[in-house]
Each structure stands twice: as C-alpha cells, then as structure tokens.
Amino acid sequence: MTLQQQVSLQSFNTFGIDAQADYFTAAHSLTEAIEALQWAKAHQQPVLILGGGSNVLLMQDVRGLVLQVSLKGIERLAEDEDTVRLRVGAGEPWHPFVLHCVAQNWGGIENLSLIPGTVGAAPIQNIGAYGVEIKEVLESVEVLDCQDFSLHTFSNAACAFGYRDSIFKQTAQGKYLITAVTFVLQKKPVLHLTYGAIQQTLEAMQVTHPTIQDVSRAVCHIRSTKLPNPQEIGNAGSFFKNPEIDLAHYEQLKTVFPAMPSYAVANPAKVKVPAGWLIEQAGWKGVRQGNVGVHKDQALVLVNYGGAQGSEIVALASQVQAAVRAKFEIDLTPEINYI
Ligand SMILES: Cc1cc2nc3c(=O)[nH]c(=O)nc-3n(C[C@H](O)[C@H](O)[C@H](O)COP(=O)(O)OP(=O)(O)OC[C@H]3O[C@@H](n4cnc5c(N)ncnc54)[C@H](O)[C@@H]3O)c2cc1C
C-alpha cells in the first residue's frame, strides 16, 4: 500500500474542488483494499471511498483516508446463445466498459454510454439514462465490509434498487467497499429508442436499422452536445433528482403552469416532474454567483467556473431549492453525495 499525505483532491472530483485529504491511497487489489481499511482502523482514521469522483461534492477538506478503488478486470463467467455473464472490477471506468460490451455486440448498457465514473459506483445510485437503469442488467454486487473485512455478495433484489437509489445509499451507506459487479448482457439485444432524442438522432445519422453500436453513438452525440464536459467546466452532472409528486399536487400546479411537463411512474398516484424545468421556471437557469452557477443550457447542472469552494456550491444549491419550494411547493433532493 502506498500512502500519501496532504493530497489535493482537485483532479479526483469532476467538480474540480480543491479540497485536501489527510491521507490518500489507491487500492489495485482486494489485498490492498483490506490493508488500507486495516490501516485506517488501526489509526482511527475515517475512510472516504472514491471512484471517479463524478458524483460527490467535497464541502471541505477530507479528514482521514481517501481510498480510491482501482480494482480492474473484466471476466467472462459464462455464456450461452442468448446471454453473457461478466464479472467486472469496481475500478474499471464505466464508459470504456460500455464500449467494450458494445463492440462485442453485448446489449443492455448502450443507453448508459458516456456516463462518467467507475463500475463499482454505478450500483450505488442505480445509474440511469435514456430509459435504462443499471438494475436491469445487474446480477449481483460483491462487497468488502469496511469494519470486519468480511466478503459478501448482494443479489439484485438485495440491492433494493430505486430511482437513483439503492441499499448502498440507505441502510448500507458507508458500510461496504464494492469490489466487483456481475452483469448479464444480451447477445440478441432489444433496443430502447423511445426516450429522449435517440430516435431523432438516429434519423439525422441516416440510420434505418439501428444496432447497439448506433444507439451508443447516438447517445454519445446527444450527451456531448447537451451536457457540459467536466474537463472544460467543473460539474457533477444532474445535481438534483427529478422529484416525484402527488398526482393531486401536480393537477393543481397544472392549472397555474399549463406547460409543466411530467412523466408517469410505476405508482399511479405519483407523477415525475423534470427538476431542470422547475429550476428554469424559478428563474435560476444561467445565474452565476462568483465562481459558481447554474449552467446556461442545463438548469439541472450546477457548475464550478474555477476556484470554487464546495461551500459555494452548497449555498447555490440551497438557494435553488428554496426558489423551487417557494414557487411550486416541491422539495428538490440532491442526487449527488455531499461529503
Ligand atoms: C457530466 C456528468 C454526467 C452524468 N450523467 C449521469 C447520468 O446520465 N446518469 C446517472 O445516473 N449519473 C450520471 N452522472 C453521475 C455519475 O457519473 C454516476 O453517479 C457515477 O456512477 C459515479 O461514479 P464515480 O466512480 O465517479 O463515483 P464517486 O463520485 O467517486 O462516488 C460516488 C459515491 O459512491 C461511493 N463509492 C464510489 N465507489 C465506491 C465503491 N467501489 N465502493 C463503495 N462506495 C463507493 C462514494 O463514496 C460516493 O459516496 C453524471 C456525472 C457527470 C459528471
């Protein structure tokens, strides 16, 4: 284990916040992960587990040990005519893993192309995009208990997946280090084209019989034109979840705001409303306050124009939440993890 002291985390979080970690190490194997956790326990240091840092907001310097998960490897466990089972190290970067599968014509995650971060963090908030969530292809999650270093496997059902949610954000929060994820992908893929602008983009690309490669390319094209690139401007993607509100509340709002968009959800008594639309209507799209702001094209994305402290983002987020609450009586919940 290589332990560094007083390490800037600026290049380890996509917001580009320059917080310091007391100690930092990267675990490339299970042995290194256990060694790091044992060291932290022996020295009574708190541990922050980090993947690609694309879903965290560092509010201040991080006390204790930052443990970056870098366990690699894509292992083909089984295969038949229809499916392939893959066990993937938690530290594999997500998008290159998607491209690897797309190139083999293994379908199921092509709509999740170009999402930043690692494979190990993907189950934590059940990553989703363009009508697909990781829970649809995930078989199990392998974890290391951070206290007693025992190994466990969570089945898909045990992960209690929900919208941008899982047991790892609820009762199991902070208890486990995810070491590997097993997926079942389809060799005769079923395409999901109805969500967002995928169909239109495929038409513009003059694709009449799309493959998963085409879908992945279309998703990458949409995302790179729509979302700010963290390498150019610090951000963590969608800052808030799209709120689910009671149908009665929605119908009452609709009389005042007839253009208010909505999506049906599994529970017929609820409706999902796009948080970006609410923020824009509350007058916050494009607003800049010093080093931070609400992106000019994507109201759901808060940005660091450079040199921001995490506390500036927190203050901006609170004002946005208050404005949406005042106008719509809707509470926005952050999607990202405040550290
Ligand atoms: C431009 C942009 C676009 C995005 N688009 C989407 C999108 O379309 N859909 C979507 O769902 N998300 C999206 N995200 C959010 C983000 O990419 C995902 O949440 C991603 O899964 C985070 O991975 P990460 O490795 O960066 O996690 P990190 O930010 O490093 O960590 C996130 C949380 O998981 C914990 N954690 C990380 N790895 C492990 C591990 N191995 N074991 C235990 N705990 C761990 C951390 O402690 C932290 O609490 C976007 C982000 C950005 C910047």
Short mmCIF file of C-alpha atoms in Angstrom, two decimals, residues 2-337:
data_model
loop_
_atom_site.label_atom_id
_atom_site.label_comp_id
_atom_site.label_asym_id
_atom_site.label_seq_id
_atom_site.Cartn_x
_atom_site.Cartn_y
_atom_site.Cartn_z
CA THR A 2 1.35 3.43 -0.96
CA LEU A 3 0.13 6.06 1.45
CA GLN A 4 0.38 9.76 0.58
CA GLN A 5 -0.23 12.66 2.96
CA GLN A 6 -1.89 16.03 2.34
CA VAL A 7 -3.10 15.27 -1.16
CA SER A 8 -5.14 17.72 -3.24
CA LEU A 9 -8.34 16.06 -4.46
CA GLN A 10 -8.86 18.60 -7.25
CA SER A 11 -8.14 16.10 -10.02
CA PHE A 12 -10.10 13.36 -8.24
CA ASN A 13 -13.54 15.06 -8.39
CA THR A 14 -15.28 16.29 -11.53
CA PHE A 15 -16.44 19.48 -9.77
CA GLY A 16 -12.71 20.32 -9.58
CA ILE A 17 -12.96 21.36 -5.92
CA ASP A 18 -9.51 21.77 -4.41
CA ALA A 19 -10.11 20.01 -1.07
CA GLN A 20 -7.21 18.30 0.71
CA ALA A 21 -7.19 14.73 2.01
CA ASP A 22 -5.14 13.98 5.15
CA TYR A 23 -4.18 10.62 3.62
CA PHE A 24 -4.70 9.10 0.18
CA THR A 25 -4.16 5.66 -1.29
CA ALA A 26 -5.39 3.72 -4.31
CA ALA A 27 -6.32 0.04 -3.94
CA HIS A 28 -5.49 -2.04 -7.03
CA SER A 29 -6.37 -5.37 -5.42
CA LEU A 30 -8.54 -6.81 -2.69
CA THR A 31 -5.41 -7.23 -0.53
CA GLU A 32 -4.55 -3.54 -0.91
CA ALA A 33 -8.14 -2.56 -0.10
CA ILE A 34 -8.08 -4.66 3.09
CA GLU A 35 -4.64 -3.28 4.04
CA ALA A 36 -5.90 0.28 3.62
CA LEU A 37 -9.04 -0.34 5.69
CA GLN A 38 -6.97 -2.08 8.39
CA TRP A 39 -4.56 0.86 8.48
CA ALA A 40 -7.45 3.33 8.88
CA LYS A 41 -8.97 1.23 11.66
CA ALA A 42 -5.66 0.88 13.50
CA HIS A 43 -5.02 4.64 13.24
CA GLN A 44 -8.65 5.58 13.99
CA GLN A 45 -8.99 7.46 10.74
CA PRO A 46 -12.34 7.84 8.92
CA VAL A 47 -12.40 6.49 5.35
CA LEU A 48 -13.88 8.06 2.23
CA ILE A 49 -14.17 5.59 -0.63
CA LEU A 50 -13.83 7.22 -4.01
CA GLY A 51 -14.31 6.02 -7.58
CA GLY A 52 -14.09 8.62 -10.33
CA GLY A 53 -15.37 11.46 -8.11
CA SER A 54 -18.16 12.30 -10.57
CA ASN A 55 -20.98 12.15 -8.05
CA VAL A 56 -19.50 13.86 -4.99
CA LEU A 57 -19.43 17.40 -3.67
CA LEU A 58 -16.46 17.94 -1.36
CA MET A 59 -17.73 20.54 1.09
CA GLN A 60 -14.44 20.87 2.96
CA ASP A 61 -11.08 19.17 3.38
CA VAL A 62 -11.45 15.44 3.93
CA ARG A 63 -10.30 14.21 7.32
CA GLY A 64 -8.78 10.73 7.37
CA LEU A 65 -8.09 8.42 4.44
CA VAL A 66 -9.38 8.75 0.90
CA LEU A 67 -9.35 5.27 -0.61
CA GLN A 68 -9.62 5.23 -4.37
CA VAL A 69 -10.96 1.94 -5.70
CA SER A 70 -8.86 0.82 -8.67
CA LEU A 71 -9.62 -2.92 -8.82
CA LYS A 72 -9.59 -3.84 -12.50
CA GLY A 73 -10.59 -6.75 -14.75
CA ILE A 74 -13.43 -7.93 -16.96
CA GLU A 75 -14.00 -11.65 -16.59
CA ARG A 76 -16.39 -13.70 -18.74
CA LEU A 77 -18.04 -16.08 -16.25
CA ALA A 78 -20.48 -17.85 -18.53
CA GLU A 79 -22.06 -17.61 -21.91
CA ASP A 80 -24.86 -19.25 -23.86
CA GLU A 81 -26.67 -18.49 -27.13
CA ASP A 82 -28.58 -15.58 -25.64
CA THR A 83 -26.58 -14.12 -22.78
CA VAL A 84 -23.13 -13.43 -21.41
CA ARG A 85 -22.28 -13.07 -17.69
CA LEU A 86 -19.47 -10.68 -16.87
CA ARG A 87 -17.75 -10.01 -13.55
CA VAL A 88 -16.19 -6.57 -13.61
CA GLY A 89 -13.71 -4.99 -11.17
CA ALA A 90 -15.15 -1.99 -9.32
CA GLY A 91 -12.35 0.29 -10.51
CA GLU A 92 -12.97 -0.26 -14.23
CA PRO A 93 -14.05 3.04 -15.77
CA TRP A 94 -17.72 2.81 -16.76
CA HIS A 95 -17.76 4.24 -20.30
CA PRO A 96 -14.82 2.17 -21.65
CA PHE A 97 -16.57 -0.90 -20.19
CA VAL A 98 -19.75 0.06 -22.09
CA LEU A 99 -17.72 0.49 -25.31
CA HIS A 100 -16.08 -2.91 -24.75
CA CYS A 101 -19.53 -4.57 -24.49
CA VAL A 102 -20.97 -2.63 -27.42
CA ALA A 103 -18.02 -3.72 -29.60
CA GLN A 104 -18.79 -7.38 -28.75
CA ASN A 105 -22.49 -6.79 -29.54
CA TRP A 106 -23.48 -7.50 -25.92
CA GLY A 107 -26.57 -5.38 -25.37
CA GLY A 108 -28.18 -3.80 -22.34
CA ILE A 109 -25.98 -0.87 -21.36
CA GLU A 110 -25.57 1.02 -24.65
CA ASN A 111 -28.04 3.70 -23.47
CA LEU A 112 -25.73 4.29 -20.50
CA SER A 113 -22.82 5.32 -22.75
CA LEU A 114 -20.65 8.26 -21.71
CA ILE A 115 -21.72 8.32 -18.05
CA PRO A 116 -18.56 9.19 -16.08
CA GLY A 117 -17.29 7.22 -13.11
CA THR A 118 -16.48 3.64 -12.22
CA VAL A 119 -18.28 0.31 -12.47
CA GLY A 120 -18.21 -0.04 -8.66
CA ALA A 121 -20.06 3.23 -8.06
CA ALA A 122 -22.70 2.54 -10.72
CA PRO A 123 -24.99 0.39 -8.48
CA ILE A 124 -24.84 2.91 -5.64
CA GLN A 125 -27.25 5.31 -7.29
CA ASN A 126 -28.54 2.78 -9.84
CA ILE A 127 -27.22 4.89 -12.71
CA GLY A 128 -29.73 5.56 -15.43
CA ALA A 129 -30.12 7.41 -18.70
CA TYR A 130 -32.32 7.34 -21.78
CA GLY A 131 -34.88 4.94 -20.33
CA VAL A 132 -32.42 2.33 -18.96
CA GLU A 133 -31.13 1.72 -15.43
CA ILE A 134 -28.24 -0.49 -14.39
CA LYS A 135 -30.56 -2.61 -12.24
CA GLU A 136 -31.98 -4.13 -15.46
CA VAL A 137 -28.68 -5.87 -16.29
CA LEU A 138 -27.09 -6.29 -12.86
CA GLU A 139 -26.99 -9.76 -11.30
CA SER A 140 -25.02 -9.12 -8.11
CA VAL A 141 -22.63 -6.82 -6.26
CA GLU A 142 -19.57 -8.09 -4.32
CA VAL A 143 -18.56 -6.09 -1.27
CA LEU A 144 -15.95 -5.91 1.45
CA ASP A 145 -17.20 -4.99 4.94
CA CYS A 146 -15.23 -1.89 5.96
CA GLN A 147 -15.26 -2.83 9.66
CA ASP A 148 -14.60 -6.58 9.85
CA PHE A 149 -13.22 -7.05 6.29
CA SER A 150 -15.60 -9.95 5.55
CA LEU A 151 -16.75 -10.51 1.95
CA HIS A 152 -20.41 -10.61 0.91
CA THR A 153 -22.47 -10.75 -2.26
CA PHE A 154 -25.68 -8.75 -2.69
CA SER A 155 -28.17 -10.17 -5.20
CA ASN A 156 -30.03 -7.72 -7.42
CA ALA A 157 -33.07 -7.94 -5.10
CA ALA A 158 -30.93 -7.36 -2.00
CA CYS A 159 -29.61 -4.11 -3.54
CA ALA A 160 -33.15 -2.63 -3.17
CA PHE A 161 -32.75 -0.51 -6.28
CA GLY A 162 -34.93 2.55 -6.81
CA TYR A 163 -34.74 5.75 -8.83
CA ARG A 164 -31.10 6.91 -8.32
CA ASP A 165 -31.15 4.84 -5.17
CA SER A 166 -30.08 1.53 -3.63
CA ILE A 167 -29.37 -0.01 -0.25
CA PHE A 168 -25.84 1.47 -0.58
CA LYS A 169 -27.34 4.97 -0.23
CA GLN A 170 -29.68 3.87 2.56
CA THR A 171 -29.11 1.34 5.37
CA ALA A 172 -25.77 0.10 3.97
CA GLN A 173 -24.37 3.60 3.36
CA GLY A 174 -20.64 3.75 4.16
CA LYS A 175 -20.59 0.14 5.40
CA TYR A 176 -19.10 -1.57 2.37
CA LEU A 177 -16.47 -1.15 -0.29
CA ILE A 178 -17.84 -2.52 -3.57
CA THR A 179 -15.17 -4.73 -5.15
CA ALA A 180 -16.90 -6.16 -8.26
CA VAL A 181 -20.20 -6.21 -10.12
CA THR A 182 -21.67 -9.07 -12.17
CA PHE A 183 -23.80 -8.25 -15.21
CA VAL A 184 -25.92 -10.35 -17.57
CA LEU A 185 -25.97 -8.87 -21.06
CA GLN A 186 -27.94 -9.90 -24.13
CA LYS A 187 -26.44 -11.31 -27.31
CA LYS A 188 -29.71 -10.62 -29.14
CA PRO A 189 -30.17 -7.09 -27.87
CA VAL A 190 -33.52 -5.37 -27.53
CA LEU A 191 -33.12 -1.68 -28.37
CA HIS A 192 -34.57 1.12 -26.22
CA LEU A 193 -35.13 4.01 -28.60
CA THR A 194 -38.17 5.84 -27.33
CA TYR A 195 -36.56 8.01 -24.65
CA GLY A 196 -35.18 11.47 -25.30
CA ALA A 197 -33.86 12.30 -28.74
CA ILE A 198 -32.39 8.88 -29.61
CA GLN A 199 -34.80 8.17 -32.49
CA GLN A 200 -34.40 11.67 -33.96
CA THR A 201 -30.61 11.47 -33.66
CA LEU A 202 -30.56 8.09 -35.42
CA GLU A 203 -32.68 9.57 -38.21
CA ALA A 204 -30.30 12.53 -38.50
CA MET A 205 -27.46 9.97 -38.69
CA GLN A 206 -29.48 8.30 -41.53
CA VAL A 207 -29.60 5.02 -39.63
CA THR A 208 -32.65 3.00 -40.63
CA HIS A 209 -31.83 -0.36 -38.96
CA PRO A 210 -30.02 0.61 -35.75
CA THR A 211 -27.60 -1.67 -33.94
CA ILE A 212 -26.42 -1.19 -30.35
CA GLN A 213 -23.31 0.47 -31.80
CA ASP A 214 -25.57 3.05 -33.48
CA VAL A 215 -27.51 3.60 -30.24
CA SER A 216 -24.29 4.10 -28.28
CA ARG A 217 -23.05 6.59 -30.89
CA ALA A 218 -26.37 8.45 -30.83
CA VAL A 219 -26.34 8.65 -27.01
CA CYS A 220 -22.73 9.89 -27.03
CA HIS A 221 -23.64 12.52 -29.60
CA ILE A 222 -26.67 13.76 -27.63
CA ARG A 223 -24.77 13.81 -24.34
CA SER A 224 -21.74 15.62 -25.70
CA THR A 225 -23.89 18.34 -27.29
CA LYS A 226 -26.23 18.66 -24.29
CA LEU A 227 -24.09 18.29 -21.16
CA PRO A 228 -21.12 20.40 -20.10
CA ASN A 229 -17.86 18.44 -20.19
CA PRO A 230 -16.31 18.32 -16.67
CA GLN A 231 -12.87 18.60 -18.26
CA GLU A 232 -13.88 22.05 -19.50
CA ILE A 233 -16.14 23.21 -16.68
CA GLY A 234 -16.39 21.57 -13.27
CA ASN A 235 -19.70 19.79 -12.64
CA ALA A 236 -21.18 16.51 -11.45
CA GLY A 237 -23.98 16.07 -13.99
CA SER A 238 -27.53 16.34 -12.67
CA PHE A 239 -27.30 17.93 -9.26
CA PHE A 240 -30.88 17.14 -8.18
CA LYS A 241 -33.20 14.18 -8.70
CA ASN A 242 -36.37 14.69 -10.71
CA PRO A 243 -39.00 14.93 -7.95
CA GLU A 244 -41.99 12.61 -7.77
CA ILE A 245 -45.03 14.50 -6.56
CA ASP A 246 -48.62 13.51 -5.69
CA LEU A 247 -50.98 13.47 -8.66
CA ALA A 248 -53.35 15.88 -6.86
CA HIS A 249 -50.49 18.37 -6.33
CA TYR A 250 -49.49 18.02 -9.97
CA GLU A 251 -53.04 18.63 -11.20
CA GLN A 252 -53.32 21.74 -9.04
CA LEU A 253 -49.96 23.05 -10.36
CA LYS A 254 -51.00 22.28 -13.94
CA THR A 255 -53.89 24.77 -13.65
CA VAL A 256 -51.35 27.52 -12.88
CA PHE A 257 -48.50 26.23 -15.11
CA PRO A 258 -50.21 24.51 -18.07
CA ALA A 259 -46.85 23.87 -19.83
CA MET A 260 -45.45 21.88 -16.89
CA PRO A 261 -44.01 18.61 -18.29
CA SER A 262 -44.42 15.29 -16.45
CA TYR A 263 -43.68 11.58 -16.69
CA ALA A 264 -45.75 8.65 -15.45
CA VAL A 265 -44.12 6.46 -12.78
CA ALA A 266 -44.91 2.96 -11.50
CA ASN A 267 -47.08 4.36 -8.69
CA PRO A 268 -50.24 5.76 -10.39
CA ALA A 269 -50.79 8.21 -7.51
CA LYS A 270 -47.47 9.95 -8.33
CA VAL A 271 -46.02 11.94 -11.24
CA LYS A 272 -42.38 12.75 -12.01
CA VAL A 273 -41.55 16.35 -12.92
CA PRO A 274 -38.25 17.40 -14.54
CA ALA A 275 -36.19 19.29 -11.94
CA GLY A 276 -34.44 21.25 -14.71
CA TRP A 277 -37.77 22.71 -15.85
CA LEU A 278 -38.68 23.73 -12.28
CA ILE A 279 -35.29 25.44 -11.79
CA GLU A 280 -35.59 27.27 -15.10
CA GLN A 281 -39.13 28.46 -14.27
CA ALA A 282 -37.90 29.63 -10.87
CA GLY A 283 -35.52 31.92 -12.77
CA TRP A 284 -32.19 30.22 -11.97
CA LYS A 285 -31.05 28.91 -15.36
CA GLY A 286 -27.77 30.62 -16.30
CA VAL A 287 -27.47 32.51 -12.99
CA ARG A 288 -23.83 32.99 -11.93
CA GLN A 289 -22.67 33.86 -8.41
CA GLY A 290 -18.92 34.42 -8.32
CA ASN A 291 -17.16 31.15 -9.05
CA VAL A 292 -20.31 29.03 -9.26
CA GLY A 293 -23.50 28.99 -11.25
CA VAL A 294 -26.45 27.17 -12.78
CA HIS A 295 -25.42 26.10 -16.28
CA LYS A 296 -26.78 28.33 -19.04
CA ASP A 297 -28.15 25.45 -21.14
CA GLN A 298 -28.79 22.79 -18.46
CA ALA A 299 -30.56 24.15 -15.39
CA LEU A 300 -30.10 20.81 -13.61
CA VAL A 301 -26.32 21.15 -13.71
CA LEU A 302 -24.51 23.34 -11.17
CA VAL A 303 -21.01 24.35 -12.24
CA ASN A 304 -17.68 25.49 -10.85
CA TYR A 305 -16.31 28.18 -13.16
CA GLY A 306 -12.94 27.72 -11.45
CA GLY A 307 -11.57 28.12 -7.96
CA ALA A 308 -14.87 27.45 -6.14
CA GLN A 309 -15.08 26.01 -2.65
CA GLY A 310 -17.59 23.22 -2.04
CA SER A 311 -19.44 25.55 0.35
CA GLU A 312 -20.18 27.95 -2.54
CA ILE A 313 -21.89 25.14 -4.46
CA VAL A 314 -23.83 24.15 -1.32
CA ALA A 315 -25.01 27.76 -0.86
CA LEU A 316 -26.11 27.98 -4.51
CA ALA A 317 -27.93 24.64 -4.29
CA SER A 318 -29.79 25.82 -1.16
CA GLN A 319 -30.97 28.98 -2.93
CA VAL A 320 -32.16 26.97 -5.93
CA GLN A 321 -34.04 24.58 -3.62
CA ALA A 322 -35.64 27.49 -1.76
CA ALA A 323 -36.74 29.18 -5.01
CA VAL A 324 -38.34 25.96 -6.33
CA ARG A 325 -40.04 25.35 -2.99
CA ALA A 326 -41.41 28.90 -2.91
CA LYS A 327 -42.80 28.74 -6.45
CA PHE A 328 -44.05 25.12 -6.65
CA GLU A 329 -44.08 23.74 -3.08
CA ILE A 330 -41.74 20.99 -4.32
CA ASP A 331 -38.61 19.89 -2.45
CA LEU A 332 -35.63 19.09 -4.64
CA THR A 333 -33.39 16.32 -3.32
CA PRO A 334 -29.71 16.34 -4.32
CA GLU A 335 -28.68 13.41 -6.49
CA ILE A 336 -25.03 13.88 -5.65
CA ASN A 337 -23.31 12.92 -2.41
#
